[in-house]
Structure formats: C-alpha cells, structure tokens
Amino acid sequence: MQHTPSNGTRSPSVLQAATPLVVLIIMLASSVYLFGEDSSYGPNQIALWIAAGVAIAIGFYNHFSWEQIEDGIKEGISVALGALLIILAVGSLIGTWLLAGTVPSMIYYGLELLDPSWFYAASALMCGIISLAIGSSWTTAATIGVALMGVAAGMGLSPAITAGAVVSGAYFGDKMSPLSDTTNLAPAVAGTELFAHIRYMALTAGPGFAITLVIFLILGFNADTSVSLLQLERMQLELQNTFNIGWLMLVPLLVLLYLAATRKPALPTVFFGALLGGLWAVIFQPEMINKLAEGDDSYVATLKIVWLALTDGVKIETSSADLNDLLSGGGMSSMLNTVWLILSAMTFGAIMEKLGLLQRLVAGILGYVKSVGSLIGATLFTCFGANVLTADQYMAIVLPGRMYREEFERRGLDPRVLSRTLEDSATLTSALIPWNTCGAFMMGALGVSPWIYAPFAFFNWITPLIALFYGYTGIKILRLEQTAKPTTV
C-alpha cells in the first residue's frame, strides 16, 4: 500500500519501481540484437532515454512535478561532470601521444619484450602493478592499456581477451591501492579504516587475481597466433620508419605516472600529459608533422597539426593497413559518443533515484534476506544493479552502503564486511556495463565494447563470486565481537 509523504508525492510500488528497469533490459537486449557491436554508438542511448521516459511517467502518476524531476536530473548529471571532463582530456592525450611517438614506442618495445605465450597474463600483471602504484584504473587503461592493445594487434592476438586482461589488472591494482578514490570511499561509507579495509579485501581480491592470471596463462599457451616473428620484425621496422622510436619518447608517460602517483588531481594531470605529448611531437617528430602538414614546415602549420591532434586525433598512413588503424585515432572528438552515452545513463539513474524507484527496489530485496550469505548476496546484487541503473560506480558504492549499513550492524558484522562487499561488486562490475561511466571509458580508451571484453575480464566477475562463497560458508566473515580482540586477516 502506498503512502503520501509530506511533500504531496506518493511512494512508488515495487511494480512501478521495476517497470523502467524491465523496459530498459528489453530495449538494451533489442539494441544488441539489432545492432551488435554498434549498439553503444546511439541505439543504447535511445534505449536509456525511452526507459527514462517511462520512469518520468510513473513520477507524474505519483504527483512529482517536472521541476522536481528536472532538479534531480541536474543533480545526477553533476556527479558525472568530473568524469566527463577527464574522458575528454584522455581523448586529447591519446591523440598527442600517438603523434609524439609515445604510444608507438610503447608498442615497439612491447613487441620486443613480450611473448604471445604469456602475453595475456603479463598484460594483466603489468596493469595491476601500475594501477596499484598510481591508484587509477582509468589512467592505466588509457596509457599502458592502449599500448598493450597495439602490441596484441601486432602479435595477432585477440583484442577482446587483451582488453579483458587490461581491465582485470587495472581494477585489481585500483582496488588494492590506498591512492584510489573508490578504495577510500568504500571504508568511509561503511565506517571502517582504510588499511584495515585493504587488508580485508586481499582475502577476495588475492585469490581472484591469482585465478585470473592462471586462466590468462592457459589462454596464452593455447593462443592461435597468425603472426610470425618475421612479421613482428616488419612491424617494428615500419614503426621505426614512421616515427623516431626511443626511450625518450616515454617521458610523457613517466611524467604522467609520477603526477598520478603523487596524487595530483586527475583532470589537470591528464591534460598536462596531453599538452606535454604535443610538445614532444614538435621536438621529436618533425618529419611526421611535416608529412601531415603536406610539406608545410611553418610554425603555423606545426601548431595546427598539434591542435588537431588534441581535438580530432591523428591519421597515420604507412604501408600496413593494420598499423594505420593502430596508429590513428584519439582527440577529444573521439570521446563524444562516450560522453553522450554517460549523459544518457546518468539521466536515467538520476530520475530513478529522485523518484524513489531505486530505493523501493532495495527495500523489496531486504525482505528476502535471511542469512549473512543472503545479505552479502543482496548487497552484491544491489551494487551491480546500481551500476546498471545509475551508471556510476560512486553512486553504486554510496547508495547501497547507506542502505545496508544498518542491517550489517544489526547482524553484528564488522564494517569491513560491508566495505569489502561494496568494492567486490560496485567497483569491479562498473567496467562490465557499457553505459556505466567506467565501461564507457574503457570502451573509448581500448576500442573494445564491454559487451565483447566482459567475458574475459575474469577478475571483475570471479571476485564477487568468491565474496558470495565466503558469505555462505562463513569464511573470514568478521563480527563486531571479534574486533575487540587482536585479529589477523
């Protein structure tokens, strides 16, 4: 039975709360069926708008005014503005780093050092270490991840599996790093201490990442590579003939990693890296700039080429069509579809939250929670659902954290159980959803849709399963009475 709050609006029913979600699922399934890999380039956005329209109609029925709904949309979109600006800056960074020879040099040395038989596992491990050091899965994917995708193309390896390895490693490092914003947010919401939270997370993340590396080793040993050693040498020679390749070209990468590791703000850090890439292009790639300027070596022509790299990226032509695709792209304009997707998703999520539809769904779930295992399972499911509905990992941490904190306390569970569960689902599953800010970012940076790489992002879905197993078996589930005693986890 519905009640009427003091502001004159009615609380939604479970059916009303579920209806927009059901519409969204049907629309998204239809989008993928009809458009395949292209579904994220427009059809998914329309699906989100139609589902949002259904939610608005329910809001009107429950006596919400358009002004209230509009205010909720503005508030919801504002949450994503920082992420949107970073995404645009990353587009510029990729463009100038291609022009500067930074990405080509990373590809060159990657082809020299990595072997196809252990490439997937090495990629995951490399991304894990870097993300742990700098606390950012996004920066890792947009830098090392982009280069690894290029190396995989050079070796004839699967782009989907490679993207899965990059995402797995990047999120493992991000999850375990004290520099990560989500790693700081989860214990703050749950009411526990940062490093206690990290140590407790290792119980799920550690086994999850170990299993992931084993799977990637098996996939690597069984990889059917169509590229011979001679072909790799030809690709390296083509890179040398096209760019000035050298360790100096990696300076923009090292500077960016240093700024990220010293916890400088993400947006100015990334855009500074993009501008540094433009400067490096002028200094070290004059032949390439001259070629793109069609022989005009004036300062104005040079400025124009760098400016276009920041805005529209670059288009490099070599004798290899595969290399042309690999070395062309970037620019802010390349991220506009990602921005469109995120804005559409955040609009839908904001409407669902403003109208109380999301909260009503969670309240319905709590009615079925009978044990610690089912509580952890409900939290994992709610975090995943929040990632789907709100399209933002921060909201997927904060909303379920607020909603379930009291229930965890009532059952005598240590706050670390909640904080770990929030990270095991909200942080990790965000990259598996195409319209989520994280999934959209990964698609923009790596060039592979989450629909394609999600089955191979093993760490991101194995770890929640481990958390669920712990919940039902009682393994390492801390209770409040245990926190009064010295405990090692």
PDB file of C-alpha atoms in Angstrom, residues 216-392:
ATOM      1  CA  PHE A 216      45.250 -15.975 -18.872  1.00  0.00           C
ATOM      2  CA  LEU A 217      48.336 -18.221 -18.859  1.00  0.00           C
ATOM      3  CA  ILE A 218      46.219 -21.101 -20.162  1.00  0.00           C
ATOM      4  CA  LEU A 219      44.657 -18.891 -22.833  1.00  0.00           C
ATOM      5  CA  GLY A 220      48.102 -17.655 -23.839  1.00  0.00           C
ATOM      6  CA  PHE A 221      49.559 -21.143 -24.179  1.00  0.00           C
ATOM      7  CA  ASN A 222      46.632 -22.115 -26.385  1.00  0.00           C
ATOM      8  CA  ALA A 223      46.579 -18.892 -28.412  1.00  0.00           C
ATOM      9  CA  ASP A 224      46.442 -19.305 -32.159  1.00  0.00           C
ATOM     10  CA  THR A 225      48.726 -16.516 -33.334  1.00  0.00           C
ATOM     11  CA  SER A 226      48.764 -15.825 -37.039  1.00  0.00           C
ATOM     12  CA  VAL A 227      51.772 -13.524 -36.868  1.00  0.00           C
ATOM     13  CA  SER A 228      55.283 -14.855 -37.324  1.00  0.00           C
ATOM     14  CA  LEU A 229      58.474 -13.471 -35.833  1.00  0.00           C
ATOM     15  CA  LEU A 230      59.324 -12.057 -39.258  1.00  0.00           C
ATOM     16  CA  GLN A 231      56.029 -10.178 -39.367  1.00  0.00           C
ATOM     17  CA  LEU A 232      56.677  -8.706 -35.926  1.00  0.00           C
ATOM     18  CA  GLU A 233      60.097  -7.534 -37.083  1.00  0.00           C
ATOM     19  CA  ARG A 234      58.493  -5.952 -40.136  1.00  0.00           C
ATOM     20  CA  MET A 235      56.025  -4.105 -37.917  1.00  0.00           C
ATOM     21  CA  GLN A 236      58.859  -2.852 -35.713  1.00  0.00           C
ATOM     22  CA  LEU A 237      60.750  -1.722 -38.820  1.00  0.00           C
ATOM     23  CA  GLU A 238      57.642   0.078 -40.078  1.00  0.00           C
ATOM     24  CA  LEU A 239      57.319   1.850 -36.723  1.00  0.00           C
ATOM     25  CA  GLN A 240      60.965   2.923 -36.935  1.00  0.00           C
ATOM     26  CA  ASN A 241      60.470   4.197 -40.478  1.00  0.00           C
ATOM     27  CA  THR A 242      57.359   6.163 -39.475  1.00  0.00           C
ATOM     28  CA  PHE A 243      58.407   7.603 -36.094  1.00  0.00           C
ATOM     29  CA  ASN A 244      61.515   8.429 -34.142  1.00  0.00           C
ATOM     30  CA  ILE A 245      61.400   5.500 -31.702  1.00  0.00           C
ATOM     31  CA  GLY A 246      63.326   5.698 -28.431  1.00  0.00           C
ATOM     32  CA  TRP A 247      63.154   5.666 -24.651  1.00  0.00           C
ATOM     33  CA  LEU A 248      62.924   9.473 -24.636  1.00  0.00           C
ATOM     34  CA  MET A 249      59.505   9.143 -26.229  1.00  0.00           C
ATOM     35  CA  LEU A 250      58.317   7.547 -22.960  1.00  0.00           C
ATOM     36  CA  VAL A 251      58.996  10.677 -20.892  1.00  0.00           C
ATOM     37  CA  PRO A 252      55.353  11.907 -21.164  1.00  0.00           C
ATOM     38  CA  LEU A 253      54.237   8.528 -19.790  1.00  0.00           C
ATOM     39  CA  LEU A 254      56.702   8.666 -16.883  1.00  0.00           C
ATOM     40  CA  VAL A 255      55.681  12.233 -16.045  1.00  0.00           C
ATOM     41  CA  LEU A 256      52.011  11.275 -16.059  1.00  0.00           C
ATOM     42  CA  LEU A 257      52.608   8.241 -13.847  1.00  0.00           C
ATOM     43  CA  TYR A 258      54.615  10.363 -11.410  1.00  0.00           C
ATOM     44  CA  LEU A 259      51.894  13.012 -11.178  1.00  0.00           C
ATOM     45  CA  ALA A 260      49.239  10.343 -10.649  1.00  0.00           C
ATOM     46  CA  ALA A 261      51.334   8.532  -8.011  1.00  0.00           C
ATOM     47  CA  THR A 262      51.834  11.789  -6.087  1.00  0.00           C
ATOM     48  CA  ARG A 263      48.049  12.230  -6.033  1.00  0.00           C
ATOM     49  CA  LYS A 264      47.821  15.283  -8.249  1.00  0.00           C
ATOM     50  CA  PRO A 265      44.251  15.980  -9.471  1.00  0.00           C
ATOM     51  CA  ALA A 266      43.290  13.714 -12.346  1.00  0.00           C
ATOM     52  CA  LEU A 267      41.943  16.291 -14.824  1.00  0.00           C
ATOM     53  CA  PRO A 268      44.926  18.696 -14.877  1.00  0.00           C
ATOM     54  CA  THR A 269      47.297  15.723 -14.754  1.00  0.00           C
ATOM     55  CA  VAL A 270      45.826  14.067 -17.832  1.00  0.00           C
ATOM     56  CA  PHE A 271      45.504  17.285 -19.818  1.00  0.00           C
ATOM     57  CA  PHE A 272      49.059  18.298 -18.893  1.00  0.00           C
ATOM     58  CA  GLY A 273      50.132  14.894 -20.223  1.00  0.00           C
ATOM     59  CA  ALA A 274      48.293  15.682 -23.456  1.00  0.00           C
ATOM     60  CA  LEU A 275      49.997  19.079 -23.809  1.00  0.00           C
ATOM     61  CA  LEU A 276      53.372  17.523 -22.997  1.00  0.00           C
ATOM     62  CA  GLY A 277      52.704  14.995 -25.748  1.00  0.00           C
ATOM     63  CA  GLY A 278      52.096  17.858 -28.173  1.00  0.00           C
ATOM     64  CA  LEU A 279      55.397  19.498 -27.155  1.00  0.00           C
ATOM     65  CA  TRP A 280      57.209  16.170 -27.521  1.00  0.00           C
ATOM     66  CA  ALA A 281      55.761  15.785 -31.015  1.00  0.00           C
ATOM     67  CA  VAL A 282      57.150  19.169 -32.045  1.00  0.00           C
ATOM     68  CA  ILE A 283      60.595  18.322 -30.638  1.00  0.00           C
ATOM     69  CA  PHE A 284      61.000  14.686 -31.661  1.00  0.00           C
ATOM     70  CA  GLN A 285      58.621  14.065 -34.587  1.00  0.00           C
ATOM     71  CA  PRO A 286      59.181  16.986 -37.001  1.00  0.00           C
ATOM     72  CA  GLU A 287      59.175  14.640 -40.017  1.00  0.00           C
ATOM     73  CA  MET A 288      55.769  13.233 -39.099  1.00  0.00           C
ATOM     74  CA  ILE A 289      54.337  16.709 -38.525  1.00  0.00           C
ATOM     75  CA  ASN A 290      55.789  17.871 -41.828  1.00  0.00           C
ATOM     76  CA  LYS A 291      54.196  14.894 -43.580  1.00  0.00           C
ATOM     77  CA  LEU A 292      50.794  15.566 -42.028  1.00  0.00           C
ATOM     78  CA  ALA A 293      51.144  19.250 -42.941  1.00  0.00           C
ATOM     79  CA  GLU A 294      51.831  18.189 -46.548  1.00  0.00           C
ATOM     80  CA  GLY A 295      55.298  19.677 -46.617  1.00  0.00           C
ATOM     81  CA  ASP A 296      54.467  22.961 -44.907  1.00  0.00           C
ATOM     82  CA  ASP A 297      57.122  23.329 -42.206  1.00  0.00           C
ATOM     83  CA  SER A 298      55.969  26.726 -40.939  1.00  0.00           C
ATOM     84  CA  TYR A 299      55.266  27.333 -37.257  1.00  0.00           C
ATOM     85  CA  VAL A 300      51.603  27.907 -38.079  1.00  0.00           C
ATOM     86  CA  ALA A 301      51.316  24.523 -39.807  1.00  0.00           C
ATOM     87  CA  THR A 302      53.058  22.802 -36.874  1.00  0.00           C
ATOM     88  CA  LEU A 303      50.715  24.455 -34.395  1.00  0.00           C
ATOM     89  CA  LYS A 304      47.725  23.411 -36.479  1.00  0.00           C
ATOM     90  CA  ILE A 305      48.756  19.735 -36.573  1.00  0.00           C
ATOM     91  CA  VAL A 306      49.283  19.591 -32.800  1.00  0.00           C
ATOM     92  CA  TRP A 307      46.000  21.429 -32.235  1.00  0.00           C
ATOM     93  CA  LEU A 308      44.165  18.939 -34.457  1.00  0.00           C
ATOM     94  CA  ALA A 309      45.780  16.045 -32.571  1.00  0.00           C
ATOM     95  CA  LEU A 310      44.229  17.437 -29.377  1.00  0.00           C
ATOM     96  CA  THR A 311      40.819  17.909 -30.966  1.00  0.00           C
ATOM     97  CA  ASP A 312      40.402  15.251 -33.688  1.00  0.00           C
ATOM     98  CA  GLY A 313      43.399  12.973 -33.165  1.00  0.00           C
ATOM     99  CA  VAL A 314      45.719  11.853 -35.936  1.00  0.00           C
ATOM    100  CA  LYS A 315      45.521   9.682 -39.027  1.00  0.00           C
ATOM    101  CA  ILE A 316      48.799   7.957 -39.798  1.00  0.00           C
ATOM    102  CA  GLU A 317      49.440   6.301 -43.149  1.00  0.00           C
ATOM    103  CA  THR A 318      52.003   3.519 -43.543  1.00  0.00           C
ATOM    104  CA  SER A 319      52.373   0.573 -45.899  1.00  0.00           C
ATOM    105  CA  SER A 320      50.455  -1.600 -43.408  1.00  0.00           C
ATOM    106  CA  ALA A 321      46.670  -1.200 -43.190  1.00  0.00           C
ATOM    107  CA  ASP A 322      46.614  -2.840 -39.733  1.00  0.00           C
ATOM    108  CA  LEU A 323      49.263  -0.427 -38.487  1.00  0.00           C
ATOM    109  CA  ASN A 324      47.305   2.505 -39.914  1.00  0.00           C
ATOM    110  CA  ASP A 325      44.292   1.533 -37.808  1.00  0.00           C
ATOM    111  CA  LEU A 326      46.500   1.045 -34.786  1.00  0.00           C
ATOM    112  CA  LEU A 327      48.275   4.399 -35.026  1.00  0.00           C
ATOM    113  CA  SER A 328      45.274   6.522 -35.954  1.00  0.00           C
ATOM    114  CA  GLY A 329      42.697   7.929 -33.561  1.00  0.00           C
ATOM    115  CA  GLY A 330      42.447   9.970 -30.380  1.00  0.00           C
ATOM    116  CA  GLY A 331      41.327  13.554 -29.948  1.00  0.00           C
ATOM    117  CA  MET A 332      38.509  14.953 -27.830  1.00  0.00           C
ATOM    118  CA  SER A 333      36.029  14.360 -30.633  1.00  0.00           C
ATOM    119  CA  SER A 334      36.668  10.590 -30.432  1.00  0.00           C
ATOM    120  CA  MET A 335      35.193  10.635 -26.915  1.00  0.00           C
ATOM    121  CA  LEU A 336      31.964  12.473 -27.761  1.00  0.00           C
ATOM    122  CA  ASN A 337      29.986   9.254 -28.194  1.00  0.00           C
ATOM    123  CA  THR A 338      31.215   8.119 -24.780  1.00  0.00           C
ATOM    124  CA  VAL A 339      30.082  11.427 -23.279  1.00  0.00           C
ATOM    125  CA  TRP A 340      26.698  11.035 -24.973  1.00  0.00           C
ATOM    126  CA  LEU A 341      26.335   7.549 -23.519  1.00  0.00           C
ATOM    127  CA  ILE A 342      27.265   8.639 -19.987  1.00  0.00           C
ATOM    128  CA  LEU A 343      24.933  11.649 -20.035  1.00  0.00           C
ATOM    129  CA  SER A 344      22.043   9.443 -21.165  1.00  0.00           C
ATOM    130  CA  ALA A 345      22.802   6.855 -18.488  1.00  0.00           C
ATOM    131  CA  MET A 346      23.216   9.411 -15.712  1.00  0.00           C
ATOM    132  CA  THR A 347      19.891  10.979 -16.685  1.00  0.00           C
ATOM    133  CA  PHE A 348      18.137   7.641 -16.302  1.00  0.00           C
ATOM    134  CA  GLY A 349      19.877   6.904 -12.994  1.00  0.00           C
ATOM    135  CA  ALA A 350      19.129  10.334 -11.585  1.00  0.00           C
ATOM    136  CA  ILE A 351      15.428  10.015 -12.408  1.00  0.00           C
ATOM    137  CA  MET A 352      15.273   6.565 -10.799  1.00  0.00           C
ATOM    138  CA  GLU A 353      16.859   7.916  -7.621  1.00  0.00           C
ATOM    139  CA  LYS A 354      14.828  11.148  -7.457  1.00  0.00           C
ATOM    140  CA  LEU A 355      11.524   9.321  -7.790  1.00  0.00           C
ATOM    141  CA  GLY A 356      12.471   6.792  -5.090  1.00  0.00           C
ATOM    142  CA  LEU A 357      12.309   3.895  -7.556  1.00  0.00           C
ATOM    143  CA  LEU A 358      15.830   2.641  -6.814  1.00  0.00           C
ATOM    144  CA  GLN A 359      15.284   2.801  -3.051  1.00  0.00           C
ATOM    145  CA  ARG A 360      11.999   0.907  -3.397  1.00  0.00           C
ATOM    146  CA  LEU A 361      13.731  -1.921  -5.225  1.00  0.00           C
ATOM    147  CA  VAL A 362      16.304  -2.259  -2.444  1.00  0.00           C
ATOM    148  CA  ALA A 363      13.632  -2.245   0.253  1.00  0.00           C
ATOM    149  CA  GLY A 364      11.943  -5.115  -1.554  1.00  0.00           C
ATOM    150  CA  ILE A 365      15.201  -7.072  -1.678  1.00  0.00           C
ATOM    151  CA  LEU A 366      15.769  -6.760   2.089  1.00  0.00           C
ATOM    152  CA  GLY A 367      12.543  -8.606   2.711  1.00  0.00           C
ATOM    153  CA  TYR A 368      14.159 -11.771   1.338  1.00  0.00           C
ATOM    154  CA  VAL A 369      17.398 -11.511   3.352  1.00  0.00           C
ATOM    155  CA  LYS A 370      17.510 -14.303   5.931  1.00  0.00           C
ATOM    156  CA  SER A 371      21.218 -15.083   6.486  1.00  0.00           C
ATOM    157  CA  VAL A 372      24.646 -13.453   6.315  1.00  0.00           C
ATOM    158  CA  GLY A 373      25.203 -15.120   2.960  1.00  0.00           C
ATOM    159  CA  SER A 374      21.951 -13.784   1.552  1.00  0.00           C
ATOM    160  CA  LEU A 375      22.738 -10.307   2.955  1.00  0.00           C
ATOM    161  CA  ILE A 376      26.113 -10.274   1.212  1.00  0.00           C
ATOM    162  CA  GLY A 377      24.472 -11.643  -1.929  1.00  0.00           C
ATOM    163  CA  ALA A 378      21.808  -8.934  -1.782  1.00  0.00           C
ATOM    164  CA  THR A 379      24.476  -6.253  -1.360  1.00  0.00           C
ATOM    165  CA  LEU A 380      26.489  -7.610  -4.297  1.00  0.00           C
ATOM    166  CA  PHE A 381      23.351  -7.718  -6.443  1.00  0.00           C
ATOM    167  CA  THR A 382      22.253  -4.230  -5.372  1.00  0.00           C
ATOM    168  CA  CYS A 383      25.661  -2.735  -6.160  1.00  0.00           C
ATOM    169  CA  PHE A 384      25.567  -4.329  -9.597  1.00  0.00           C
ATOM    170  CA  GLY A 385      22.021  -3.097 -10.100  1.00  0.00           C
ATOM    171  CA  ALA A 386      23.030   0.405  -9.007  1.00  0.00           C
ATOM    172  CA  ASN A 387      25.843   0.320 -11.567  1.00  0.00           C
ATOM    173  CA  VAL A 388      23.261  -0.583 -14.213  1.00  0.00           C
ATOM    174  CA  LEU A 389      20.680   1.971 -13.127  1.00  0.00           C
ATOM    175  CA  THR A 390      22.796   4.942 -12.007  1.00  0.00           C
ATOM    176  CA  ALA A 391      25.682   4.314 -14.442  1.00  0.00           C
ATOM    177  CA  ASP A 392      28.226   5.482 -11.883  1.00  0.00           C
TER     178      ASP A 392
END
